Tab-separated table of C-alpha atoms in Angstrom:
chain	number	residue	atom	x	y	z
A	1	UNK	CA	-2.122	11.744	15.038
A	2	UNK	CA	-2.775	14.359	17.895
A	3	UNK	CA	-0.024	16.930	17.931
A	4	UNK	CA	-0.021	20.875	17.017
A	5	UNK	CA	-2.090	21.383	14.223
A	6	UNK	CA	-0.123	24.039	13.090
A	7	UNK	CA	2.191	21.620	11.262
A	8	UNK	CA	0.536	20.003	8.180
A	9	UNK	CA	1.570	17.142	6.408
A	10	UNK	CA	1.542	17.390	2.673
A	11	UNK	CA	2.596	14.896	-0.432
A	12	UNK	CA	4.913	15.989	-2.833
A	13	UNK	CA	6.485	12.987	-4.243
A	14	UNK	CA	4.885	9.981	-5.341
A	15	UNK	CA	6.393	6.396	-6.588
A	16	UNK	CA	4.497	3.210	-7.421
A	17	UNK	CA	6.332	-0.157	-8.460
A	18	UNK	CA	2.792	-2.411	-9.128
A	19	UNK	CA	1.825	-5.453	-10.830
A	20	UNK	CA	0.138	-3.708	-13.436
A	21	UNK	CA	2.967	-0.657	-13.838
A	22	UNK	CA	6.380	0.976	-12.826
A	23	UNK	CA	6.475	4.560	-11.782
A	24	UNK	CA	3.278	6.647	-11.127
A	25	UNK	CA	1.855	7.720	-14.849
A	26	UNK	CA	2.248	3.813	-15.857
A	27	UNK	CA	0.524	2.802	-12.859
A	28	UNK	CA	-1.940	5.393	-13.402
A	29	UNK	CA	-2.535	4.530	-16.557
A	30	UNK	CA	-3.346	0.754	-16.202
A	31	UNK	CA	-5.550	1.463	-12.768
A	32	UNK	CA	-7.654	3.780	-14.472
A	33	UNK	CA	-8.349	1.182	-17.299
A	34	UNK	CA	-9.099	-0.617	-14.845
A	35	UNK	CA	-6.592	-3.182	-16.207
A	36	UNK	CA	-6.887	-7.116	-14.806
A	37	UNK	CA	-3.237	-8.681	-14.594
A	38	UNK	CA	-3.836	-11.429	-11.620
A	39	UNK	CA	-2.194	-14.614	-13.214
A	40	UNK	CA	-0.216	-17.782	-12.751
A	41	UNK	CA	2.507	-17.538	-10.852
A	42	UNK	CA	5.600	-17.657	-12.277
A	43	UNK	CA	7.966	-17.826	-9.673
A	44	UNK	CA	10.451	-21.032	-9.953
A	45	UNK	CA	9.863	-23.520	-6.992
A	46	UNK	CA	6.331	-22.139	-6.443
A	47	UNK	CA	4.865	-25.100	-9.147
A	48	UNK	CA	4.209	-27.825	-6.079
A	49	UNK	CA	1.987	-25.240	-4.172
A	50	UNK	CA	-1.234	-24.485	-3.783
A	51	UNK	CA	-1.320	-21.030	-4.215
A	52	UNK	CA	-0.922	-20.802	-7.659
A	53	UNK	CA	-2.656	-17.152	-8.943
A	54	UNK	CA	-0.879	-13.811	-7.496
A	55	UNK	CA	-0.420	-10.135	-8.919
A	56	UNK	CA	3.213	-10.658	-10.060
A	57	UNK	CA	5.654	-7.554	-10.761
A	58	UNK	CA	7.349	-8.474	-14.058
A	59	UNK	CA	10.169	-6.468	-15.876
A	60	UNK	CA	11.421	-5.416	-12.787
A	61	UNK	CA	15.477	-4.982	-12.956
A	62	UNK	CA	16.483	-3.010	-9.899
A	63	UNK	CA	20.369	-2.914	-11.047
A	64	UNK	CA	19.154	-0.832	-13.810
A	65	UNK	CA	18.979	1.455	-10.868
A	66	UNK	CA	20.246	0.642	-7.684
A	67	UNK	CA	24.070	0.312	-6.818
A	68	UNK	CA	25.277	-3.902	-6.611
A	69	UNK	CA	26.367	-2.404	-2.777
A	70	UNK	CA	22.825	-2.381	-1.988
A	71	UNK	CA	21.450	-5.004	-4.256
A	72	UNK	CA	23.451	-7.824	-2.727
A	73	UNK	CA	22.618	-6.501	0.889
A	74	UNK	CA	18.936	-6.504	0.622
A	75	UNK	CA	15.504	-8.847	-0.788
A	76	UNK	CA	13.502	-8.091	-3.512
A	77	UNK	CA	10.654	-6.148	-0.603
A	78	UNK	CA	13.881	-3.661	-0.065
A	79	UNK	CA	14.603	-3.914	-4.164
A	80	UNK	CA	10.977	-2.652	-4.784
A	81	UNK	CA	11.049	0.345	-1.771
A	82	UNK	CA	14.639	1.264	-3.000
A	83	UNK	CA	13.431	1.962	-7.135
A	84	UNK	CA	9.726	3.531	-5.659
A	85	UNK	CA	11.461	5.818	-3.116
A	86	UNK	CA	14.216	6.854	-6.291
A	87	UNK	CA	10.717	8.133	-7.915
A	88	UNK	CA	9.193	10.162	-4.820
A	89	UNK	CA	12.142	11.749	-4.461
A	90	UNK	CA	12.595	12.511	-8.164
A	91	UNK	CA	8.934	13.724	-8.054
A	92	UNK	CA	9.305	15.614	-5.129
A	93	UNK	CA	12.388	17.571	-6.134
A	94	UNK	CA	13.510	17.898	-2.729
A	95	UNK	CA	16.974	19.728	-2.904
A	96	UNK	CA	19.538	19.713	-0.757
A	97	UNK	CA	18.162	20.174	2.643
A	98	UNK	CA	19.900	18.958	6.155
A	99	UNK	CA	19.956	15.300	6.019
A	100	UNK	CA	19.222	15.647	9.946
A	101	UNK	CA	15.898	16.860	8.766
A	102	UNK	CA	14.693	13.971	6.317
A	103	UNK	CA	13.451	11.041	8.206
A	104	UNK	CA	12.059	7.314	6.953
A	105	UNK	CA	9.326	5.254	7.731
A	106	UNK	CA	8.151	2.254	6.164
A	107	UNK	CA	5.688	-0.930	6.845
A	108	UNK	CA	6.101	-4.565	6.182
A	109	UNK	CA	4.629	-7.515	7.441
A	110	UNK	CA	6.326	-10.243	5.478
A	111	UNK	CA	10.174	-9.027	5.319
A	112	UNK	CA	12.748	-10.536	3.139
A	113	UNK	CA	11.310	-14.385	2.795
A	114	UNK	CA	13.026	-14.781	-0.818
A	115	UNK	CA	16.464	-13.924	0.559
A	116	UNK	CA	16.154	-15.458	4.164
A	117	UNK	CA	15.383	-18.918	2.133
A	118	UNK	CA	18.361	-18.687	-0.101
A	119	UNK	CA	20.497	-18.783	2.600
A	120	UNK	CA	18.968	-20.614	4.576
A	121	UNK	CA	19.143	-23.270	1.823
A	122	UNK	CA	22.480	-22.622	1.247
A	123	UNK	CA	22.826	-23.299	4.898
A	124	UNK	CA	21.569	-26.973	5.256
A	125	UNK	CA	22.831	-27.920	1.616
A	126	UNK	CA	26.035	-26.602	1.455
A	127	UNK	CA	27.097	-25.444	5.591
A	128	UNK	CA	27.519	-22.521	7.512
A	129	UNK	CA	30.514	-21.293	5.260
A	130	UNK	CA	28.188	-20.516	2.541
A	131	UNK	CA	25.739	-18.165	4.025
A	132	UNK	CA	26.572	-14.586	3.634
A	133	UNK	CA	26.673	-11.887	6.418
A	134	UNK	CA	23.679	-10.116	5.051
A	135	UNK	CA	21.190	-12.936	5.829
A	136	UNK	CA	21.883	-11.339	9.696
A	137	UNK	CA	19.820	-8.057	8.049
A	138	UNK	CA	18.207	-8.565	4.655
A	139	UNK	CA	14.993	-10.883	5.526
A	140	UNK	CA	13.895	-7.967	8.727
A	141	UNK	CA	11.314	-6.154	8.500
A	142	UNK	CA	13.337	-3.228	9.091
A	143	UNK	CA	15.492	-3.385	6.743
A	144	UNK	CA	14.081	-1.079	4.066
A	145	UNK	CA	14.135	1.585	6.176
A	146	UNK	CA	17.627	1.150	7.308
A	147	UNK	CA	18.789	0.486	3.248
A	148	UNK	CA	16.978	4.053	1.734
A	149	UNK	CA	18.469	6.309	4.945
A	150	UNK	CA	21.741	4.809	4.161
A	151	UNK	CA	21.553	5.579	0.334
A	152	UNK	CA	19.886	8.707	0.910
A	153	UNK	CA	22.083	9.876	3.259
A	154	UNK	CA	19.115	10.734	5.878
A	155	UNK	CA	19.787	11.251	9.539
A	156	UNK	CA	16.411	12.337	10.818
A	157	UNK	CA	13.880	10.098	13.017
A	158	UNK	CA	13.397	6.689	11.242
A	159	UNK	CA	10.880	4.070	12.053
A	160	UNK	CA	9.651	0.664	10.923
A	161	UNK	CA	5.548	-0.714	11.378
A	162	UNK	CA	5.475	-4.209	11.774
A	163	UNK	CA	1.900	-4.863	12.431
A	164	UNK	CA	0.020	-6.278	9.438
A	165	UNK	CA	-1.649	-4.725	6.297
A	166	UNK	CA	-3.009	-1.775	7.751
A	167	UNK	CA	0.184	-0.781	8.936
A	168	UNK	CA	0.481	0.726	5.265
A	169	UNK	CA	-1.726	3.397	6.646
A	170	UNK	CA	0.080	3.623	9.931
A	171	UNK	CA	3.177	4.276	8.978
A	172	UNK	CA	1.710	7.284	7.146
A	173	UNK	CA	0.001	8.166	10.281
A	174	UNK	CA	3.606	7.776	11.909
A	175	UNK	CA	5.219	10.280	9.219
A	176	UNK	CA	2.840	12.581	9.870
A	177	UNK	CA	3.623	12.420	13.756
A	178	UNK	CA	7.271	12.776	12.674
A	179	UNK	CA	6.491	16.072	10.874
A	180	UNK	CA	4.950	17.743	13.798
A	181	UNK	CA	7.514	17.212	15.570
A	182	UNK	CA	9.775	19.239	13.958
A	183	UNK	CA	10.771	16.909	11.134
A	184	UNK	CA	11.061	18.801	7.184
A	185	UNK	CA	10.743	15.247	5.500
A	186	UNK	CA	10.004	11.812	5.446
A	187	UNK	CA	10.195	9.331	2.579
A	188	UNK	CA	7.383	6.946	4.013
A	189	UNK	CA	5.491	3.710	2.554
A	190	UNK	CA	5.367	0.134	2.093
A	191	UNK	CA	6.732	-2.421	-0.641
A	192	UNK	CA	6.080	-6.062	-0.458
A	193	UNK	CA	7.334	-9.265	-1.882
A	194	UNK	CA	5.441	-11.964	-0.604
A	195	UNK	CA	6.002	-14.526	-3.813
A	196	UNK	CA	9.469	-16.521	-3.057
A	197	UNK	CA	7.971	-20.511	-2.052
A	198	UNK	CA	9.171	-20.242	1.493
A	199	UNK	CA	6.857	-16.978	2.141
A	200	UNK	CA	3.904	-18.296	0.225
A	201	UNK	CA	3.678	-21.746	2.340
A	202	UNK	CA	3.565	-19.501	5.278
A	203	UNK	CA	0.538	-17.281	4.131
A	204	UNK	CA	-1.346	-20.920	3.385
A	205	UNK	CA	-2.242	-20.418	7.403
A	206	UNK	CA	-4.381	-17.776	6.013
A	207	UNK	CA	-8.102	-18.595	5.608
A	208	UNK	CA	-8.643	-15.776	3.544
A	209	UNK	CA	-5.917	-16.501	0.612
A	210	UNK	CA	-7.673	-17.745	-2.540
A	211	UNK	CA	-6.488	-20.964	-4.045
A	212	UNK	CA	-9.085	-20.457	-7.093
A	213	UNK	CA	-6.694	-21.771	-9.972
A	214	UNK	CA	-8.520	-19.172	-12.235
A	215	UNK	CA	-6.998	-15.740	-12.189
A	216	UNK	CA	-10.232	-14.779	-13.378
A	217	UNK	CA	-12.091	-16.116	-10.690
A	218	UNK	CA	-9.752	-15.722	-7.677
A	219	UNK	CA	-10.215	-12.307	-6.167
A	220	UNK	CA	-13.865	-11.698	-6.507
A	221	UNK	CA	-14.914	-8.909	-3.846
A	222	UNK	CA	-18.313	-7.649	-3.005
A	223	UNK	CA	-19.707	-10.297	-4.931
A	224	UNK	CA	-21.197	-13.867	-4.201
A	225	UNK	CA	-18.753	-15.351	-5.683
A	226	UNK	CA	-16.076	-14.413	-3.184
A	227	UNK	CA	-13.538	-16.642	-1.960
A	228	UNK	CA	-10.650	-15.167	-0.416
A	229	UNK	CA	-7.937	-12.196	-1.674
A	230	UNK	CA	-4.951	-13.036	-4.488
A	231	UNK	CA	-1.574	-12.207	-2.905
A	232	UNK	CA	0.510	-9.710	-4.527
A	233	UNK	CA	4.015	-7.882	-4.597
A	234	UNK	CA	5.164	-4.209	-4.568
A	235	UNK	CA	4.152	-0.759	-3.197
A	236	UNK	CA	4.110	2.471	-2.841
A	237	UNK	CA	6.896	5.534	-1.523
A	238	UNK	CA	6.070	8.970	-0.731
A	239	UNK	CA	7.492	12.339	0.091
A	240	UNK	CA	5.946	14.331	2.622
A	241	UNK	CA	6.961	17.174	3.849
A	242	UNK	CA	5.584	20.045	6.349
A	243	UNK	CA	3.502	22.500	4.314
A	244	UNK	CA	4.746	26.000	4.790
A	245	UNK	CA	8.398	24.068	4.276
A	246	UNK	CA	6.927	22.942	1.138
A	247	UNK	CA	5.166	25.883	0.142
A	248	UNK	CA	8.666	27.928	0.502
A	249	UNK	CA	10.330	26.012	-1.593
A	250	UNK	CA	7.990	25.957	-4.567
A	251	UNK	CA	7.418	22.391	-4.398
A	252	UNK	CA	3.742	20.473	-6.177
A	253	UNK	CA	1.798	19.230	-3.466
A	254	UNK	CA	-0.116	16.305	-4.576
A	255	UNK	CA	-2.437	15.939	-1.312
A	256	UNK	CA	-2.758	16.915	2.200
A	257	UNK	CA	-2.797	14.047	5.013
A	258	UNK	CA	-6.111	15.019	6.793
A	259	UNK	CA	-6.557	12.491	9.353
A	260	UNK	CA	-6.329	8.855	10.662
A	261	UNK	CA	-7.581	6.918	12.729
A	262	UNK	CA	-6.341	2.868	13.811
A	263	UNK	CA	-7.956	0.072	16.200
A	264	UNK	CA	-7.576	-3.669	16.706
A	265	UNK	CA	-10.533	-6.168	16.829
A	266	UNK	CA	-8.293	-9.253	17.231
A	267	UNK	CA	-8.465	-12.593	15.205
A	268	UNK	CA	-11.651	-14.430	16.246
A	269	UNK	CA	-13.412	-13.182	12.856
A	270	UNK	CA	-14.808	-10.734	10.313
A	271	UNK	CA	-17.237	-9.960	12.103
A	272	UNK	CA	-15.965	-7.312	15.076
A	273	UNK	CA	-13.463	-5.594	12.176
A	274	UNK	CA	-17.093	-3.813	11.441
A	275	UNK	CA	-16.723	-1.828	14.442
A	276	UNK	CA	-12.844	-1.542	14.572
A	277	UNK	CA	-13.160	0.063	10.725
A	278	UNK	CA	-16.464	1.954	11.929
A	279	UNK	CA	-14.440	3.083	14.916
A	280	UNK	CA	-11.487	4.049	12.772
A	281	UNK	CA	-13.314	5.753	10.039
A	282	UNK	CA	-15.020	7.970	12.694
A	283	UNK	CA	-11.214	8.865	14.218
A	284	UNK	CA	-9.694	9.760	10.855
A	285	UNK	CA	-12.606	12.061	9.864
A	286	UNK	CA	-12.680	13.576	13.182
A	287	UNK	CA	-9.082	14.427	13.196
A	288	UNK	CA	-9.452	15.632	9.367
A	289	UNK	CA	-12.116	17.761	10.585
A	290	UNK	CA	-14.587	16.449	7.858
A	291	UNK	CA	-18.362	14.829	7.842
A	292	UNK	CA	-19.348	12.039	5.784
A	293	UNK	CA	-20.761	13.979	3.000
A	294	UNK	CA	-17.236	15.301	2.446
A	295	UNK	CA	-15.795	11.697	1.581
A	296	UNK	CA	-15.815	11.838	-2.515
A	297	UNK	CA	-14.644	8.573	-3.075
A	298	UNK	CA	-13.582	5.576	-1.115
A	299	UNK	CA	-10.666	2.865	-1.640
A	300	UNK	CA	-12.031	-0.195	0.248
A	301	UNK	CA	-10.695	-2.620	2.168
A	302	UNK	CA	-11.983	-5.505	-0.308
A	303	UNK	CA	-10.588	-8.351	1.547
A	304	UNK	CA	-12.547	-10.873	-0.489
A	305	UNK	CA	-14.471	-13.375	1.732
A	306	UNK	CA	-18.450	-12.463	2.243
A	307	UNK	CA	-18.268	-12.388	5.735
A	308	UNK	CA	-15.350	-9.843	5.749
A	309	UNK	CA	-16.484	-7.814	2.816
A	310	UNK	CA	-20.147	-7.919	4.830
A	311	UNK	CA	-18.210	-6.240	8.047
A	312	UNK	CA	-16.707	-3.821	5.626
A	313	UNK	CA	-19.891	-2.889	4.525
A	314	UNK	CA	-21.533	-2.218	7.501
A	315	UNK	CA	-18.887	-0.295	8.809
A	316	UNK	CA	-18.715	2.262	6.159
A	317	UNK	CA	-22.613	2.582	6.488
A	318	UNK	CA	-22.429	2.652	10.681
A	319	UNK	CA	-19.470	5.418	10.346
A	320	UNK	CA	-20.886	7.487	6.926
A	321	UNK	CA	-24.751	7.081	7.686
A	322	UNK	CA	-26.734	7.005	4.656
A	323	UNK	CA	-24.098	8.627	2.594
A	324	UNK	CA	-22.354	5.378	2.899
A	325	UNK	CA	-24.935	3.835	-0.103
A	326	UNK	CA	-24.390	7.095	-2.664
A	327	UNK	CA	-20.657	7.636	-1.986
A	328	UNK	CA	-18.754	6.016	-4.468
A	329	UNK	CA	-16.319	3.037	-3.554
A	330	UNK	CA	-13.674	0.946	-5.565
A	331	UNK	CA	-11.156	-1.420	-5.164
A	332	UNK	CA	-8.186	-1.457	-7.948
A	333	UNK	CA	-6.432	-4.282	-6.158
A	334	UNK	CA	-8.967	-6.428	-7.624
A	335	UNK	CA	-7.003	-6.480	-10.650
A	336	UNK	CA	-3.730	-6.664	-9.190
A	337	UNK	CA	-4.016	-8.534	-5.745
A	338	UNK	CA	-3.198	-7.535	-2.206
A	339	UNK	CA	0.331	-6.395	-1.298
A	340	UNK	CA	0.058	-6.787	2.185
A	341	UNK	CA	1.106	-3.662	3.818
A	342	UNK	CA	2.460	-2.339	0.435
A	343	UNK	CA	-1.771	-3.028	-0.675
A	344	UNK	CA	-3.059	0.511	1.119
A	345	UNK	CA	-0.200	2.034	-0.260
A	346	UNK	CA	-1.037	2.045	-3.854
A	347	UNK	CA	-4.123	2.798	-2.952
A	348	UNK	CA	-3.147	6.099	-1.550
A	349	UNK	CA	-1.016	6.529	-4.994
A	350	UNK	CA	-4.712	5.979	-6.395
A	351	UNK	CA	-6.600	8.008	-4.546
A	352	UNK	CA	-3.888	10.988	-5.012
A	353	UNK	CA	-3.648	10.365	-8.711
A	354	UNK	CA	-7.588	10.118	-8.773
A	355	UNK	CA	-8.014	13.330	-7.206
A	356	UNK	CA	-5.376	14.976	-9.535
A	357	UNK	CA	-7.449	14.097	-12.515
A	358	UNK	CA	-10.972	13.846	-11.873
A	359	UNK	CA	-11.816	10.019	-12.258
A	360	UNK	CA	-12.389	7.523	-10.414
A	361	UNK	CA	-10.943	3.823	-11.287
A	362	UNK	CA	-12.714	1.166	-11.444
A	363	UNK	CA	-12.929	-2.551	-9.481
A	364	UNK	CA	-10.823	-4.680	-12.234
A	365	UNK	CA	-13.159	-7.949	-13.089
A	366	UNK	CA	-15.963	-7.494	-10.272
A	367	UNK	CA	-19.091	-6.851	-12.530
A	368	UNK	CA	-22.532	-8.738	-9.682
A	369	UNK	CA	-22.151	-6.757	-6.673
A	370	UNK	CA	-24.489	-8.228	-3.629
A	371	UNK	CA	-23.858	-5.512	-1.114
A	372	UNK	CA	-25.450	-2.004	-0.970
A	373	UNK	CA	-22.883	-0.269	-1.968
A	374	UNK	CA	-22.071	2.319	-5.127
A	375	UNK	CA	-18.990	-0.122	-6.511
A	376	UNK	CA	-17.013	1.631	-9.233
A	377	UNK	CA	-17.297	-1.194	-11.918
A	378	UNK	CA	-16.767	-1.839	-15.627
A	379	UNK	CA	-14.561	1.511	-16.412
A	380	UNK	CA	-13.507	4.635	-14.619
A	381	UNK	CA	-15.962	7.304	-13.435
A	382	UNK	CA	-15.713	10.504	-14.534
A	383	UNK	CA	-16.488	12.884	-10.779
A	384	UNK	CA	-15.157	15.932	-9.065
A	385	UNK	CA	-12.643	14.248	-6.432
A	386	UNK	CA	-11.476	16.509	-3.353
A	387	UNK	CA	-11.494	14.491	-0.700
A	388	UNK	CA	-10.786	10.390	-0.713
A	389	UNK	CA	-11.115	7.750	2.548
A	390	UNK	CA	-8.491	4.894	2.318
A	391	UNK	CA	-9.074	1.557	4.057
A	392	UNK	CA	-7.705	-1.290	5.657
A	393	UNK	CA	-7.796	-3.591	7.322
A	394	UNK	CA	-4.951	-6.832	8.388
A	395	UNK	CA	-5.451	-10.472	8.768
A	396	UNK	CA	-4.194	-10.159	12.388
A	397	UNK	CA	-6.498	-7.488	13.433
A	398	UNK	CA	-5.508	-4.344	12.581
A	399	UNK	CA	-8.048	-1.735	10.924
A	400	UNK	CA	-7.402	1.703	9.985
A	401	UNK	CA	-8.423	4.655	7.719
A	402	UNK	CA	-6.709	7.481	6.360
A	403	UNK	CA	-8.514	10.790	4.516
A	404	UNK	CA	-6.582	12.449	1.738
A	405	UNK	CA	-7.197	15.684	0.265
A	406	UNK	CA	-6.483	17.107	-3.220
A	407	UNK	CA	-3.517	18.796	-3.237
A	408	UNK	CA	-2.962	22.484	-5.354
A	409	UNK	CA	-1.350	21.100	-8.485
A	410	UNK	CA	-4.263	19.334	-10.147
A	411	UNK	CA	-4.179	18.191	-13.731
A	412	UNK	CA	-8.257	18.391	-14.882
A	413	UNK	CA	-7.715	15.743	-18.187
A	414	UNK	CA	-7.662	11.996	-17.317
């Protein structure tokens, strides 16, 4: 993220659809419980497969709040971005302002699968006459970002990341590029839905996926009973905005965006993502201008296999030195499953919310830990939070970190 310093990048809007909760405080509320919701899926033509335990999101109506104009345009990835960037915005109470000056960025690496398969069913089954004119636009990975400018009426730069799970962290990397350029705003993040049949035989390729039948038992990592990551749908949205723009204007800022850093190590295996991650750690902390003993917490990777969670491991200890044993680390996905590139996002909504009140969530359902490591387990941590490392890493290659720091409106009771 090299560019004139002078320009920081700070949150002021937050918004979380999840598995476990809708909107920020619910979310909150169930991470910090540490609360396990992995299950069966429920999805109708997923029975047949596989696959068959996910982190669903469940009593989700996006007409409640988005206009049937956009609904019928876009997939239930767009649905999720659409309702989480309605609650940064909210959060963010960002006025009117030139739309020429609010930009978009978002991250996806599994697009619109539930809508491209409707019509593509509709298109062998029925014939060409009874595919709609959105199937040209609603299954790309672009779309999101093309759906909330339009609603939002935002004219300023706008940009898509389709690289794989880390690009979650990218794409904030990208906002933050956007701001110091010039740039007031940018609604930035990453929602997945990964869940419709035709996506889900797709991600069967994937050695990692669990196909443990147990939701208990499926997404297991840092242990030795590891076997692979549960899928999962939804995301995260944010508002940042340049500081002294932010500042002026009165607005809560929620965290700074320190630094990044982002490498590739390929597809061959686990084991060279230890010094991609290593490699990226060291970038984002350089950039934020910090040393390992100012990392407070860490949101892991947690992919789920031992040779991957291994790699992560080393990493953290070949980039933090010793502090990489005492610094605390925990994975909430465990209890909700990865969301792809939507899967760093929440943990960013984590890490923000954990530095806002002074605990630290715990790993849902991981109790035997075999790696030297201080896991968060059983129930939050109470701890004095200022500065969080996010990480991730994709199944195509793609590592990267990101270092958050507590923003000036912090609420000190959990």
């Amino acid at each position: 993220m090299n560019g004139s310093a002078a320009r920081r990048t700070v949150v002021t809007g937050v918004g979380v659809v999840a598995p476990n909760g809708i909107g920020a405080d619910v979310f909150w509320k169930a991470t910090r419980e540490g609360r396990f919701v992995l299950d069966r899926i429920s999805r109708e033509g997923c029975e047949h497969l596989p696959l068959t335990v996910a982190g669903e999101v469940r009593d989700f109506d996006p007409a409640a709040v988005v206009e049937e104009r956009y609904l019928v345009q876009t997939d239930r990835f767009t649905h999720f971005a659409l309702v989480a960037a309605d609650q940064a915005l909210a959060d963010a109470a960002l006025g009117p302002t030139s739309t020429f000056g609010v930009g978009v960025t978002t991250a996806s690496c599994s697009g619109g699968g539930e809508f491209g398969q409707r019509e593509l069913q509709n298109l062998w089954g029925k014939g060409p006459g009874f595919v709609g004119p959105y199937q040209s636009i609603a299954w790309f990975y672009a779309a999101t970002t093309g759906q909330i400018s339009i609603r939002g009426g935002f004219k300023g730069p706008c940009a898509v990341l389709a690289n794989d799970e880390a690009g979650g962290l990218d794409a904030l990397a990208h906002a933050v590029r956007t701001i110091r350029r010039g740039t007031d705003a940018v609604v930035v993040g990453a929602a997945e839905a990964p869940l419709a049949p035709y996506s889900m035989v797709c991600q069967l390729g994937y050695d990692a996926l669990s196909l443990a039948a147990d939701p208990a038992r499926a997404y297991l990592p840092f242990t030795s009973a590891a076997r692979g990551f549960a899928p999962a749908e939804g995301g995260a949205m944010f508002v940042v905005e340049e500081a002294e723009s932010a500042h002026r204007r009165g607005a809560r800022v929620r965290a700074e965006v320190l630094g990044h850093g982002a490498t590739f190590t390929g597809t061959s295996g686990w084991g060279p993502s230890r010094h991609g991650l290593a490699r990226a750690i060291r970038d984002a902390l350089a950039e934020a201008e910090c040393g390992p003993a100012d990392i407070d917490v860490v949101f892991a990777d947690a992919l789920g296999t031992p040779e991957a969670d291994h790699a992560e491991v080393l990493a953290l200890s070949d980039a933090l030195g010793a502090r990489a044993a005492r610094v605390p680390v925990t994975a909430p996905k465990a209890g909700i499953g990865r969301a792809y590139c939507g899967a760093p996002m929440l943990d960013c909504a984590a890490a923000i919310l954990a530095m806002e009140h002074g605990v630290l969530p715990p790993t849902p359902g991981v109790f035997d830990v075999c790696h030297d490591l201080d896991l968060v387990t059983g129930r939050a941590r109470a701890a004095e939070v200022r500065t969080a490392l996010v990480l991730s890493r994709g199944l195509m290659g793609g590592n990267a970190a990101l270092v958050l720091r507590r923003g000036e409106g912090r609420t000190d009771t959990p």
